[in-house]
Amino acid sequence: MVAEGRQRIDKWLFFSRAVKSRSLAAKLVVAGRVRINRDKAAQASDLVKPGDVLTITLDRRIFVWKVLGAGARRGPSDEARTLYQDMSPPPAPKGDAPPDAIAALRQAGSGRPTKKERRQTDRLRDED
């Protein structure tokens, strides 16, 4: 019997609409992409309770959610948002390039690079 206020992590992820199905939630947990209070969730039957902090890695994004309650069903998104508090860092702006990126050698909008231009770019990368 499950203690009051506790719920399986796969059910909770499904009810909170983090994933589309319980089987996907179970696969996410087994793959090691879910942490409960900084500890990797080992299996889909691990329990979460209000106050736990989940770190979920989905598609190059990291979510940090604080569990506010256990879900009773997979309802509308407004109901699902009451299950957690989003504590995720804001996403990085899309226009920023990584600091170690090589500057473009071509003018924007001048078409695809030729094979010769691609080779030159590769040589510049190899020299660094």
PDB file of C-alpha atoms in Angstrom:
ATOM      1  CA  MET A   1       0.000   0.000   0.000  1.00  0.00           C
ATOM      2  CA  VAL A   2       1.296   3.454  -0.932  1.00  0.00           C
ATOM      3  CA  ALA A   3       1.756   6.036   1.803  1.00  0.00           C
ATOM      4  CA  GLU A   4      -0.555   9.054   1.718  1.00  0.00           C
ATOM      5  CA  GLY A   5       0.725  11.830  -0.565  1.00  0.00           C
ATOM      6  CA  ARG A   6       3.289   9.610  -2.296  1.00  0.00           C
ATOM      7  CA  GLN A   7       3.077   8.488  -5.888  1.00  0.00           C
ATOM      8  CA  ARG A   8       5.118   6.443  -8.369  1.00  0.00           C
ATOM      9  CA  ILE A   9       7.430   8.632 -10.432  1.00  0.00           C
ATOM     10  CA  ASP A  10       6.161   7.260 -13.766  1.00  0.00           C
ATOM     11  CA  LYS A  11       2.547   8.028 -12.849  1.00  0.00           C
ATOM     12  CA  TRP A  12       3.454  11.480 -11.576  1.00  0.00           C
ATOM     13  CA  LEU A  13       5.363  12.346 -14.781  1.00  0.00           C
ATOM     14  CA  PHE A  14       2.387  11.172 -16.834  1.00  0.00           C
ATOM     15  CA  PHE A  15      -0.165  13.112 -14.754  1.00  0.00           C
ATOM     16  CA  SER A  16       1.990  16.278 -14.841  1.00  0.00           C
ATOM     17  CA  ARG A  17       2.149  16.045 -18.651  1.00  0.00           C
ATOM     18  CA  ALA A  18       5.940  15.856 -18.759  1.00  0.00           C
ATOM     19  CA  VAL A  19       5.570  12.869 -21.124  1.00  0.00           C
ATOM     20  CA  LYS A  20       2.773  11.499 -23.296  1.00  0.00           C
ATOM     21  CA  SER A  21       2.448   8.023 -21.760  1.00  0.00           C
ATOM     22  CA  ARG A  22       3.365   6.065 -18.654  1.00  0.00           C
ATOM     23  CA  SER A  23       5.541   3.723 -20.687  1.00  0.00           C
ATOM     24  CA  LEU A  24       7.554   6.711 -21.974  1.00  0.00           C
ATOM     25  CA  ALA A  25       7.818   7.953 -18.391  1.00  0.00           C
ATOM     26  CA  ALA A  26       9.139   4.564 -17.270  1.00  0.00           C
ATOM     27  CA  LYS A  27      11.698   4.537 -20.096  1.00  0.00           C
ATOM     28  CA  LEU A  28      12.804   8.058 -19.153  1.00  0.00           C
ATOM     29  CA  VAL A  29      13.374   7.001 -15.546  1.00  0.00           C
ATOM     30  CA  VAL A  30      15.204   3.777 -16.418  1.00  0.00           C
ATOM     31  CA  ALA A  31      17.434   5.712 -18.848  1.00  0.00           C
ATOM     32  CA  GLY A  32      18.623   7.835 -15.919  1.00  0.00           C
ATOM     33  CA  ARG A  33      17.128  11.112 -17.133  1.00  0.00           C
ATOM     34  CA  VAL A  34      15.175  11.795 -13.939  1.00  0.00           C
ATOM     35  CA  ARG A  35      16.659  12.774 -10.585  1.00  0.00           C
ATOM     36  CA  ILE A  36      14.752  12.995  -7.323  1.00  0.00           C
ATOM     37  CA  ASN A  37      16.448  15.355  -4.866  1.00  0.00           C
ATOM     38  CA  ARG A  38      19.752  15.064  -6.822  1.00  0.00           C
ATOM     39  CA  ASP A  39      19.701  11.237  -6.749  1.00  0.00           C
ATOM     40  CA  LYS A  40      19.051   9.300  -9.956  1.00  0.00           C
ATOM     41  CA  ALA A  41      15.713   7.548  -9.954  1.00  0.00           C
ATOM     42  CA  ALA A  42      16.589   3.882 -10.373  1.00  0.00           C
ATOM     43  CA  GLN A  43      13.205   2.501 -11.372  1.00  0.00           C
ATOM     44  CA  ALA A  44       9.739   3.644 -12.380  1.00  0.00           C
ATOM     45  CA  SER A  45       8.305   2.541  -9.042  1.00  0.00           C
ATOM     46  CA  ASP A  46      10.342   5.067  -7.036  1.00  0.00           C
ATOM     47  CA  LEU A  47       8.042   7.291  -5.008  1.00  0.00           C
ATOM     48  CA  VAL A  48       7.799  11.075  -5.008  1.00  0.00           C
ATOM     49  CA  LYS A  49       6.139  13.210  -2.374  1.00  0.00           C
ATOM     50  CA  PRO A  50       5.311  16.912  -2.056  1.00  0.00           C
ATOM     51  CA  GLY A  51       8.508  18.883  -1.502  1.00  0.00           C
ATOM     52  CA  ASP A  52      10.723  16.661  -3.675  1.00  0.00           C
ATOM     53  CA  VAL A  53      12.720  18.412  -6.402  1.00  0.00           C
ATOM     54  CA  LEU A  54      12.841  16.624  -9.756  1.00  0.00           C
ATOM     55  CA  THR A  55      15.442  17.278 -12.425  1.00  0.00           C
ATOM     56  CA  ILE A  56      14.172  16.015 -15.781  1.00  0.00           C
ATOM     57  CA  THR A  57      16.198  15.969 -19.004  1.00  0.00           C
ATOM     58  CA  LEU A  58      14.047  16.088 -22.146  1.00  0.00           C
ATOM     59  CA  ASP A  59      15.219  16.893 -25.688  1.00  0.00           C
ATOM     60  CA  ARG A  60      18.225  19.109 -24.866  1.00  0.00           C
ATOM     61  CA  ARG A  61      16.203  20.883 -22.166  1.00  0.00           C
ATOM     62  CA  ILE A  62      16.483  20.506 -18.419  1.00  0.00           C
ATOM     63  CA  PHE A  63      13.448  20.991 -16.206  1.00  0.00           C
ATOM     64  CA  VAL A  64      13.687  21.522 -12.468  1.00  0.00           C
ATOM     65  CA  TRP A  65      10.290  20.976 -10.869  1.00  0.00           C
ATOM     66  CA  LYS A  66       9.277  20.996  -7.230  1.00  0.00           C
ATOM     67  CA  VAL A  67       6.502  18.495  -6.528  1.00  0.00           C
ATOM     68  CA  LEU A  68       3.488  20.209  -4.943  1.00  0.00           C
ATOM     69  CA  GLY A  69       1.141  17.238  -4.825  1.00  0.00           C
ATOM     70  CA  ALA A  70       0.197  13.828  -6.163  1.00  0.00           C
ATOM     71  CA  GLY A  71      -1.989  13.617  -9.242  1.00  0.00           C
ATOM     72  CA  ALA A  72      -5.286  11.794  -9.422  1.00  0.00           C
ATOM     73  CA  ARG A  73      -5.644  11.739 -13.199  1.00  0.00           C
ATOM     74  CA  ARG A  74      -4.164  13.068 -16.425  1.00  0.00           C
ATOM     75  CA  GLY A  75      -6.328  16.114 -16.784  1.00  0.00           C
ATOM     76  CA  PRO A  76      -6.027  19.356 -18.696  1.00  0.00           C
ATOM     77  CA  SER A  77      -2.745  21.265 -18.679  1.00  0.00           C
ATOM     78  CA  ASP A  78      -4.063  23.835 -16.175  1.00  0.00           C
ATOM     79  CA  GLU A  79      -4.735  21.021 -13.718  1.00  0.00           C
ATOM     80  CA  ALA A  80      -1.348  19.428 -14.436  1.00  0.00           C
ATOM     81  CA  ARG A  81       0.477  22.702 -13.655  1.00  0.00           C
ATOM     82  CA  THR A  82      -0.897  22.597 -10.110  1.00  0.00           C
ATOM     83  CA  LEU A  83       1.188  19.470  -9.443  1.00  0.00           C
ATOM     84  CA  TYR A  84       4.542  21.265  -9.658  1.00  0.00           C
ATOM     85  CA  GLN A  85       6.373  24.546  -9.334  1.00  0.00           C
ATOM     86  CA  ASP A  86       8.742  25.252 -12.213  1.00  0.00           C
ATOM     87  CA  MET A  87      12.180  26.240 -10.883  1.00  0.00           C
ATOM     88  CA  SER A  88      14.021  25.766 -14.208  1.00  0.00           C
ATOM     89  CA  PRO A  89      16.621  28.308 -15.265  1.00  0.00           C
ATOM     90  CA  PRO A  90      15.476  30.505 -18.148  1.00  0.00           C
ATOM     91  CA  PRO A  91      16.383  29.124 -21.580  1.00  0.00           C
ATOM     92  CA  ALA A  92      19.414  30.580 -23.350  1.00  0.00           C
ATOM     93  CA  PRO A  93      18.640  33.042 -26.137  1.00  0.00           C
ATOM     94  CA  LYS A  94      18.619  31.302 -29.508  1.00  0.00           C
ATOM     95  CA  GLY A  95      20.708  33.942 -31.280  1.00  0.00           C
ATOM     96  CA  ASP A  96      23.784  33.524 -29.082  1.00  0.00           C
ATOM     97  CA  ALA A  97      26.572  31.368 -30.456  1.00  0.00           C
ATOM     98  CA  PRO A  98      28.836  29.380 -28.160  1.00  0.00           C
ATOM     99  CA  PRO A  99      31.955  31.370 -27.188  1.00  0.00           C
ATOM    100  CA  ASP A 100      34.323  28.974 -28.978  1.00  0.00           C
ATOM    101  CA  ALA A 101      32.423  29.040 -32.290  1.00  0.00           C
ATOM    102  CA  ILE A 102      34.327  29.976 -35.441  1.00  0.00           C
ATOM    103  CA  ALA A 103      33.088  33.145 -37.100  1.00  0.00           C
ATOM    104  CA  ALA A 104      31.497  32.721 -40.506  1.00  0.00           C
ATOM    105  CA  LEU A 105      33.786  33.438 -43.453  1.00  0.00           C
ATOM    106  CA  ARG A 106      30.920  34.184 -45.816  1.00  0.00           C
ATOM    107  CA  GLN A 107      28.353  36.915 -45.972  1.00  0.00           C
ATOM    108  CA  ALA A 108      24.922  35.901 -44.755  1.00  0.00           C
ATOM    109  CA  GLY A 109      22.579  35.106 -47.616  1.00  0.00           C
ATOM    110  CA  SER A 110      25.275  34.381 -50.204  1.00  0.00           C
ATOM    111  CA  GLY A 111      24.112  30.800 -50.800  1.00  0.00           C
ATOM    112  CA  ARG A 112      25.558  27.431 -49.950  1.00  0.00           C
ATOM    113  CA  PRO A 113      29.329  27.118 -49.562  1.00  0.00           C
ATOM    114  CA  THR A 114      31.263  25.418 -52.315  1.00  0.00           C
ATOM    115  CA  LYS A 115      33.421  22.381 -51.691  1.00  0.00           C
ATOM    116  CA  LYS A 116      36.518  24.573 -51.817  1.00  0.00           C
ATOM    117  CA  GLU A 117      35.102  26.911 -49.160  1.00  0.00           C
ATOM    118  CA  ARG A 118      34.187  23.966 -46.930  1.00  0.00           C
ATOM    119  CA  ARG A 119      37.751  22.621 -47.167  1.00  0.00           C
ATOM    120  CA  GLN A 120      39.151  26.011 -46.177  1.00  0.00           C
ATOM    121  CA  THR A 121      36.869  26.130 -43.151  1.00  0.00           C
ATOM    122  CA  ASP A 122      37.978  22.634 -42.141  1.00  0.00           C
ATOM    123  CA  ARG A 123      41.634  23.667 -42.412  1.00  0.00           C
ATOM    124  CA  LEU A 124      41.011  26.671 -40.166  1.00  0.00           C
ATOM    125  CA  ARG A 125      39.411  24.433 -37.537  1.00  0.00           C
ATOM    126  CA  ASP A 126      42.324  21.988 -37.685  1.00  0.00           C
ATOM    127  CA  GLU A 127      44.837  24.782 -37.115  1.00  0.00           C
ATOM    128  CA  ASP A 128      43.204  25.802 -33.807  1.00  0.00           C
TER     129      ASP A 128
END
